[in-house]
Amino acid sequence: MSGSNLPRCWVGALVLGGASLLVGCATAQKPDPLEPLNRKVFAFNEAVDQAVLKPVATVYHDVVPSPVRRGVGNFFYNVKDVWSAVNLVLQGRPVDGLRDLARFGTNTVFGVFGFIDVATDLGLERHGEDFGQTLGRWGLGPGAYIVWPILGPSSVRDSVALPIEYQITPETWITPATTSYLFSATKLVNTRSDLLSATSMLDDISLDKYTFVRSAYLQRRRSLVYDGNPPDEEPLDGPDPALDAPLPASAAASAGAMPASSASAASAASGH
């Protein structure tokens, strides 16, 4: 089995599921009509995170030096800069797209294939645009909130974008399959380790953790679509009281940064 065969199964499921939800939830008046099912998946993801992902990420964080972990993260972000440039052009922002291409070229050549972020020091800030944000800029509303097994929090709009997002990740280009899986695991564990301190506060909150993560994710994604300046009017999916109260910046930032588990998502995201 090649490294991309298994994800193709996810691709089909995400596309079919996203298409049906776009039709079935187009007139939904709440952002989470799938809440009973979402809560079950959320609990499953929590169990996986507590039993496997968080312990592994903790060991990784303690053993691997910070400069190495930062370099690994920079490498994956560097590849995303190319996709970000494509999305910026699709959003009608060609100048910003060229700046992200310049980031990629600078960090690839002078930053040892992106392991060192030279571009930021030169004033080339990362935009980090994805296809879900592009769909939002085109006017597609987020649709229903969805929690996917392992992948974590998402929405109909972001779920439709997931198959395309996956195809531009470095691990899809790598053979053999074992190397591709190792690449994916390294990316996941490295990202989770970066969020250990940010997500630890979720264990101390007295609110319903599911609602907290959902609100943080939806707030962050809406902010990203509108570059931090969302419109005052209600989204097409109807009002959501959970989105009215501002959340701590660290929680909102983490909410879309991680693709696995609710704890790591509240990430993530960053989705991803």
mmCIF file of C-alpha atoms in Angstrom:
data_model
loop_
_atom_site.group_PDB
_atom_site.id
_atom_site.type_symbol
_atom_site.label_atom_id
_atom_site.label_comp_id
_atom_site.label_asym_id
_atom_site.label_seq_id
_atom_site.Cartn_x
_atom_site.Cartn_y
_atom_site.Cartn_z
ATOM 1 C CA MET A 1 0.000 0.000 0.000
ATOM 2 C CA SER A 2 1.412 3.357 -0.971
ATOM 3 C CA GLY A 3 1.525 6.302 1.395
ATOM 4 C CA SER A 4 -1.448 7.923 -0.302
ATOM 5 C CA ASN A 5 -3.869 4.972 -0.521
ATOM 6 C CA LEU A 6 -5.200 5.271 3.007
ATOM 7 C CA PRO A 7 -5.728 9.042 2.764
ATOM 8 C CA ARG A 8 -7.680 8.507 -0.466
ATOM 9 C CA CYS A 9 -10.287 6.653 1.570
ATOM 10 C CA TRP A 10 -10.496 9.701 3.817
ATOM 11 C CA VAL A 11 -10.690 11.905 0.737
ATOM 12 C CA GLY A 12 -13.769 10.102 -0.540
ATOM 13 C CA ALA A 13 -15.429 10.122 2.850
ATOM 14 C CA LEU A 14 -14.725 13.807 3.415
ATOM 15 C CA VAL A 15 -15.974 14.850 -0.013
ATOM 16 C CA LEU A 16 -19.153 12.779 0.197
ATOM 17 C CA GLY A 17 -19.807 13.770 3.779
ATOM 18 C CA GLY A 18 -19.093 17.410 3.065
ATOM 19 C CA ALA A 19 -21.378 17.454 0.041
ATOM 20 C CA SER A 20 -24.276 15.909 1.948
ATOM 21 C CA LEU A 21 -23.810 18.267 4.867
ATOM 22 C CA LEU A 22 -23.672 21.286 2.577
ATOM 23 C CA VAL A 23 -27.117 20.320 1.338
ATOM 24 C CA GLY A 24 -28.590 19.109 4.602
ATOM 25 C CA CYS A 25 -27.297 21.952 6.773
ATOM 26 C CA ALA A 26 -27.644 24.856 4.357
ATOM 27 C CA THR A 27 -30.596 26.206 6.320
ATOM 28 C CA ALA A 28 -29.420 25.179 9.786
ATOM 29 C CA GLN A 29 -29.977 27.824 12.452
ATOM 30 C CA LYS A 30 -27.279 26.535 14.778
ATOM 31 C CA PRO A 31 -23.624 25.829 14.051
ATOM 32 C CA ASP A 32 -23.620 22.387 15.660
ATOM 33 C CA PRO A 33 -26.588 20.280 14.513
ATOM 34 C CA LEU A 34 -24.391 17.182 14.838
ATOM 35 C CA GLU A 35 -23.586 17.816 18.501
ATOM 36 C CA PRO A 36 -24.587 14.367 19.867
ATOM 37 C CA LEU A 37 -22.339 12.605 17.369
ATOM 38 C CA ASN A 38 -19.630 15.243 17.661
ATOM 39 C CA ARG A 39 -19.460 14.772 21.431
ATOM 40 C CA LYS A 40 -18.871 11.050 21.016
ATOM 41 C CA VAL A 41 -16.071 11.632 18.542
ATOM 42 C CA PHE A 42 -14.701 14.347 20.816
ATOM 43 C CA ALA A 43 -14.563 11.868 23.719
ATOM 44 C CA PHE A 44 -12.800 9.331 21.507
ATOM 45 C CA ASN A 45 -10.217 11.902 20.424
ATOM 46 C CA GLU A 46 -9.690 12.920 24.042
ATOM 47 C CA ALA A 47 -8.995 9.308 24.992
ATOM 48 C CA VAL A 48 -6.520 8.872 22.130
ATOM 49 C CA ASP A 49 -4.757 12.093 23.057
ATOM 50 C CA GLN A 50 -4.471 11.222 26.745
ATOM 51 C CA ALA A 51 -3.404 7.634 26.128
ATOM 52 C CA VAL A 52 -1.036 8.074 23.193
ATOM 53 C CA LEU A 53 -0.430 11.472 21.661
ATOM 54 C CA LYS A 54 0.117 13.637 24.723
ATOM 55 C CA PRO A 55 2.515 11.184 26.479
ATOM 56 C CA VAL A 56 4.560 10.753 23.296
ATOM 57 C CA ALA A 57 4.634 14.499 22.706
ATOM 58 C CA THR A 58 5.717 15.087 26.308
ATOM 59 C CA VAL A 59 8.650 12.689 25.981
ATOM 60 C CA TYR A 60 9.553 14.218 22.636
ATOM 61 C CA HIS A 61 9.446 17.708 24.155
ATOM 62 C CA ASP A 62 11.689 16.651 27.045
ATOM 63 C CA VAL A 63 14.219 14.760 24.923
ATOM 64 C CA VAL A 64 14.515 16.783 21.717
ATOM 65 C CA PRO A 65 16.238 20.183 22.128
ATOM 66 C CA SER A 66 14.123 23.253 21.504
ATOM 67 C CA PRO A 67 16.166 24.454 18.465
ATOM 68 C CA VAL A 68 15.619 21.090 16.784
ATOM 69 C CA ARG A 69 11.874 21.127 17.467
ATOM 70 C CA ARG A 70 11.676 24.684 16.175
ATOM 71 C CA GLY A 71 13.576 23.684 13.040
ATOM 72 C CA VAL A 72 11.226 20.785 12.356
ATOM 73 C CA GLY A 73 8.248 23.095 12.694
ATOM 74 C CA ASN A 74 9.889 25.675 10.430
ATOM 75 C CA PHE A 75 10.439 23.024 7.755
ATOM 76 C CA PHE A 76 6.775 22.064 7.587
ATOM 77 C CA TYR A 77 5.655 25.691 7.713
ATOM 78 C CA ASN A 78 8.056 26.503 4.889
ATOM 79 C CA VAL A 79 6.336 24.020 2.587
ATOM 80 C CA LYS A 80 2.967 25.511 3.550
ATOM 81 C CA ASP A 81 4.153 28.943 2.448
ATOM 82 C CA VAL A 82 3.923 27.829 -1.193
ATOM 83 C CA TRP A 83 0.311 26.714 -0.737
ATOM 84 C CA SER A 84 -0.396 29.910 1.173
ATOM 85 C CA ALA A 85 0.866 31.893 -1.817
ATOM 86 C CA VAL A 86 -1.499 29.999 -4.124
ATOM 87 C CA ASN A 87 -4.442 30.730 -1.834
ATOM 88 C CA LEU A 88 -3.527 34.395 -1.576
ATOM 89 C CA VAL A 89 -3.608 34.667 -5.367
ATOM 90 C CA LEU A 90 -6.967 32.860 -5.438
ATOM 91 C CA GLN A 91 -8.224 35.407 -2.901
ATOM 92 C CA GLY A 92 -7.192 38.270 -5.163
ATOM 93 C CA ARG A 93 -4.093 39.198 -3.150
ATOM 94 C CA PRO A 94 -1.218 38.615 -5.621
ATOM 95 C CA VAL A 95 1.243 40.932 -3.844
ATOM 96 C CA ASP A 96 0.887 38.992 -0.585
ATOM 97 C CA GLY A 97 1.169 35.787 -2.596
ATOM 98 C CA LEU A 98 4.486 36.925 -4.040
ATOM 99 C CA ARG A 99 5.693 37.753 -0.533
ATOM 100 C CA ASP A 100 4.924 34.219 0.631
ATOM 101 C CA LEU A 101 6.754 32.824 -2.389
ATOM 102 C CA ALA A 102 9.677 35.065 -1.459
ATOM 103 C CA ARG A 103 9.482 33.637 2.085
ATOM 104 C CA PHE A 104 9.690 30.119 0.710
ATOM 105 C CA GLY A 105 12.605 30.890 -1.579
ATOM 106 C CA THR A 106 14.530 32.773 1.098
ATOM 107 C CA ASN A 107 14.092 30.111 3.769
ATOM 108 C CA THR A 108 14.757 27.246 1.366
ATOM 109 C CA VAL A 109 18.019 28.718 0.050
ATOM 110 C CA PHE A 110 19.372 30.580 3.073
ATOM 111 C CA GLY A 111 17.524 28.727 5.837
ATOM 112 C CA VAL A 112 18.734 25.179 5.071
ATOM 113 C CA PHE A 113 15.561 23.973 3.298
ATOM 114 C CA GLY A 114 13.397 25.933 5.688
ATOM 115 C CA PHE A 115 14.730 24.637 8.997
ATOM 116 C CA ILE A 116 15.804 28.188 9.863
ATOM 117 C CA ASP A 117 13.291 31.011 9.488
ATOM 118 C CA VAL A 118 15.434 33.698 7.893
ATOM 119 C CA ALA A 119 12.558 35.408 6.075
ATOM 120 C CA THR A 120 10.745 36.665 9.168
ATOM 121 C CA ASP A 121 13.832 38.559 10.298
ATOM 122 C CA LEU A 122 13.889 40.168 6.840
ATOM 123 C CA GLY A 123 10.331 41.429 7.232
ATOM 124 C CA LEU A 124 8.595 38.706 5.237
ATOM 125 C CA GLU A 125 5.884 37.677 7.664
ATOM 126 C CA ARG A 126 3.996 34.405 7.219
ATOM 127 C CA HIS A 127 0.363 34.661 6.078
ATOM 128 C CA GLY A 128 -0.505 30.987 6.526
ATOM 129 C CA GLU A 129 -3.551 30.951 4.233
ATOM 130 C CA ASP A 130 -5.329 27.663 3.501
ATOM 131 C CA PHE A 131 -8.076 26.594 1.110
ATOM 132 C CA GLY A 132 -10.746 26.715 3.809
ATOM 133 C CA GLN A 133 -9.983 30.416 4.255
ATOM 134 C CA THR A 134 -10.094 30.886 0.491
ATOM 135 C CA LEU A 135 -13.545 29.288 0.322
ATOM 136 C CA GLY A 136 -14.612 31.642 3.100
ATOM 137 C CA ARG A 137 -13.311 34.658 1.180
ATOM 138 C CA TRP A 138 -15.332 33.457 -1.808
ATOM 139 C CA GLY A 139 -18.451 33.725 0.337
ATOM 140 C CA LEU A 140 -18.958 30.105 1.423
ATOM 141 C CA GLY A 141 -20.189 30.001 5.018
ATOM 142 C CA PRO A 142 -18.634 27.592 7.522
ATOM 143 C CA GLY A 143 -21.668 25.303 7.683
ATOM 144 C CA ALA A 144 -22.073 22.809 10.478
ATOM 145 C CA TYR A 145 -19.360 22.215 13.047
ATOM 146 C CA ILE A 146 -17.817 18.750 12.704
ATOM 147 C CA VAL A 147 -15.447 16.755 14.893
ATOM 148 C CA TRP A 148 -13.566 14.159 12.856
ATOM 149 C CA PRO A 149 -11.911 11.089 14.418
ATOM 150 C CA ILE A 150 -8.220 11.851 15.015
ATOM 151 C CA LEU A 151 -8.349 14.927 12.743
ATOM 152 C CA GLY A 152 -10.286 16.874 15.361
ATOM 153 C CA PRO A 153 -12.491 19.981 15.020
ATOM 154 C CA SER A 154 -13.572 21.252 11.634
ATOM 155 C CA SER A 155 -16.562 22.636 9.736
ATOM 156 C CA VAL A 156 -18.286 21.669 6.518
ATOM 157 C CA ARG A 157 -16.280 24.292 4.646
ATOM 158 C CA ASP A 158 -12.953 23.234 6.134
ATOM 159 C CA SER A 159 -13.809 19.545 5.666
ATOM 160 C CA VAL A 160 -14.379 20.093 1.952
ATOM 161 C CA ALA A 161 -10.935 21.700 1.825
ATOM 162 C CA LEU A 162 -9.193 18.903 3.740
ATOM 163 C CA PRO A 163 -8.599 16.516 0.798
ATOM 164 C CA ILE A 164 -6.997 19.315 -1.202
ATOM 165 C CA GLU A 165 -4.954 20.431 1.797
ATOM 166 C CA TYR A 166 -3.643 16.898 2.288
ATOM 167 C CA GLN A 167 -2.412 16.585 -1.278
ATOM 168 C CA ILE A 168 0.019 19.490 -0.850
ATOM 169 C CA THR A 169 1.680 18.127 2.305
ATOM 170 C CA PRO A 170 5.256 16.803 1.947
ATOM 171 C CA GLU A 171 4.374 13.330 3.230
ATOM 172 C CA THR A 172 2.220 12.645 0.160
ATOM 173 C CA TRP A 173 5.248 13.001 -2.073
ATOM 174 C CA ILE A 174 7.459 10.585 -0.148
ATOM 175 C CA THR A 175 8.035 6.899 -0.817
ATOM 176 C CA PRO A 176 8.160 4.253 0.549
ATOM 177 C CA ALA A 177 5.016 4.297 2.674
ATOM 178 C CA THR A 178 6.922 3.686 5.913
ATOM 179 C CA THR A 179 8.923 6.868 5.370
ATOM 180 C CA SER A 180 5.749 8.787 4.599
ATOM 181 C CA TYR A 181 4.134 7.557 7.826
ATOM 182 C CA LEU A 182 7.249 8.495 9.802
ATOM 183 C CA PHE A 183 7.120 11.967 8.286
ATOM 184 C CA SER A 184 3.467 12.351 9.259
ATOM 185 C CA ALA A 185 4.097 11.088 12.788
ATOM 186 C CA THR A 186 6.995 13.500 13.275
ATOM 187 C CA LYS A 187 4.876 16.408 12.084
ATOM 188 C CA LEU A 188 2.011 15.445 14.400
ATOM 189 C CA VAL A 189 4.132 14.877 17.501
ATOM 190 C CA ASN A 190 6.204 18.011 16.943
ATOM 191 C CA THR A 191 3.075 20.152 16.591
ATOM 192 C CA ARG A 192 1.459 18.559 19.632
ATOM 193 C CA SER A 193 4.587 19.147 21.714
ATOM 194 C CA ASP A 194 4.522 22.844 20.817
ATOM 195 C CA LEU A 195 0.994 23.079 22.229
ATOM 196 C CA LEU A 196 1.569 21.272 25.519
ATOM 197 C CA SER A 197 1.677 24.425 27.613
ATOM 198 C CA ALA A 198 -1.139 26.153 25.728
ATOM 199 C CA THR A 199 -3.527 23.227 26.001
ATOM 200 C CA SER A 200 -2.774 22.377 29.624
ATOM 201 C CA MET A 201 -5.174 25.124 30.708
ATOM 202 C CA LEU A 202 -8.058 23.109 29.271
ATOM 203 C CA ASP A 203 -7.616 20.602 32.072
ATOM 204 C CA ASP A 204 -8.277 23.355 34.617
ATOM 205 C CA ILE A 205 -11.322 25.038 33.132
ATOM 206 C CA SER A 206 -14.667 24.465 34.800
ATOM 207 C CA LEU A 207 -16.700 25.063 31.633
ATOM 208 C CA ASP A 208 -17.861 22.311 29.321
ATOM 209 C CA LYS A 209 -14.658 21.481 27.460
ATOM 210 C CA TYR A 210 -16.485 20.487 24.277
ATOM 211 C CA THR A 211 -18.275 23.838 24.067
ATOM 212 C CA PHE A 212 -15.071 25.701 24.866
ATOM 213 C CA VAL A 213 -13.127 23.967 22.087
ATOM 214 C CA ARG A 214 -15.945 24.430 19.589
ATOM 215 C CA SER A 215 -16.214 28.143 20.324
ATOM 216 C CA ALA A 216 -12.445 28.639 20.173
ATOM 217 C CA TYR A 217 -12.185 26.817 16.863
ATOM 218 C CA LEU A 218 -15.079 28.641 15.189
ATOM 219 C CA GLN A 219 -13.902 32.034 16.477
ATOM 220 C CA ARG A 220 -10.386 31.502 15.239
ATOM 221 C CA ARG A 221 -11.431 30.265 11.803
ATOM 222 C CA ARG A 222 -13.847 33.174 11.340
ATOM 223 C CA SER A 223 -11.114 35.597 12.350
ATOM 224 C CA LEU A 224 -8.670 34.025 9.895
ATOM 225 C CA VAL A 225 -11.115 34.224 6.992
ATOM 226 C CA TYR A 226 -11.527 37.958 7.562
ATOM 227 C CA ASP A 227 -7.875 38.613 8.507
ATOM 228 C CA GLY A 228 -8.786 39.462 12.091
ATOM 229 C CA ASN A 229 -11.564 41.873 11.155
ATOM 230 C CA PRO A 230 -14.812 39.870 10.780
ATOM 231 C CA PRO A 231 -17.986 41.732 9.828
ATOM 232 C CA ASP A 232 -20.502 42.729 12.483
ATOM 233 C CA GLU A 233 -23.435 40.931 10.892
ATOM 234 C CA GLU A 234 -24.293 37.365 11.899
ATOM 235 C CA PRO A 235 -22.932 34.521 9.752
ATOM 236 C CA LEU A 236 -25.327 32.819 7.335
ATOM 237 C CA ASP A 237 -25.614 29.818 9.628
ATOM 238 C CA GLY A 238 -27.400 31.858 12.290
ATOM 239 C CA PRO A 239 -26.324 33.315 15.632
ATOM 240 C CA ASP A 240 -24.274 31.297 18.059
ATOM 241 C CA PRO A 241 -24.174 32.655 21.618
ATOM 242 C CA ALA A 242 -20.957 30.716 22.215
ATOM 243 C CA LEU A 243 -19.211 32.887 19.628
ATOM 244 C CA ASP A 244 -20.193 36.161 21.251
ATOM 245 C CA ALA A 245 -17.925 35.868 24.281
ATOM 246 C CA PRO A 246 -14.227 36.462 23.529
ATOM 247 C CA LEU A 247 -11.859 33.655 24.415
ATOM 248 C CA PRO A 248 -8.252 33.860 25.601
ATOM 249 C CA ALA A 249 -5.905 34.438 22.679
ATOM 250 C CA SER A 250 -3.896 31.303 23.438
ATOM 251 C CA ALA A 251 -7.006 29.139 23.368
ATOM 252 C CA ALA A 252 -8.305 30.633 20.140
ATOM 253 C CA ALA A 253 -4.907 30.366 18.490
ATOM 254 C CA SER A 254 -4.522 26.731 19.489
ATOM 255 C CA ALA A 255 -8.033 25.796 18.429
ATOM 256 C CA GLY A 256 -7.214 25.311 14.779
ATOM 257 C CA ALA A 257 -3.555 24.492 14.975
ATOM 258 C CA MET A 258 -3.681 20.766 15.665
ATOM 259 C CA PRO A 259 -5.288 18.082 13.551
ATOM 260 C CA ALA A 260 -5.725 15.584 16.355
ATOM 261 C CA SER A 261 -7.703 15.490 19.589
ATOM 262 C CA SER A 262 -9.849 18.085 21.215
ATOM 263 C CA ALA A 263 -7.239 18.925 23.804
ATOM 264 C CA SER A 264 -4.654 19.636 21.173
ATOM 265 C CA ALA A 265 -7.143 21.581 19.160
ATOM 266 C CA ALA A 266 -8.222 24.078 21.737
ATOM 267 C CA SER A 267 -5.215 23.337 17.266
ATOM 268 C CA ALA A 268 -6.006 23.374 14.104
ATOM 269 C CA ALA A 269 -5.500 23.584 12.627
ATOM 270 C CA SER A 270 -3.704 24.650 11.503
ATOM 271 C CA GLY A 271 -5.989 22.267 10.797
ATOM 272 C CA HIS A 272 -5.302 21.493 9.224
#
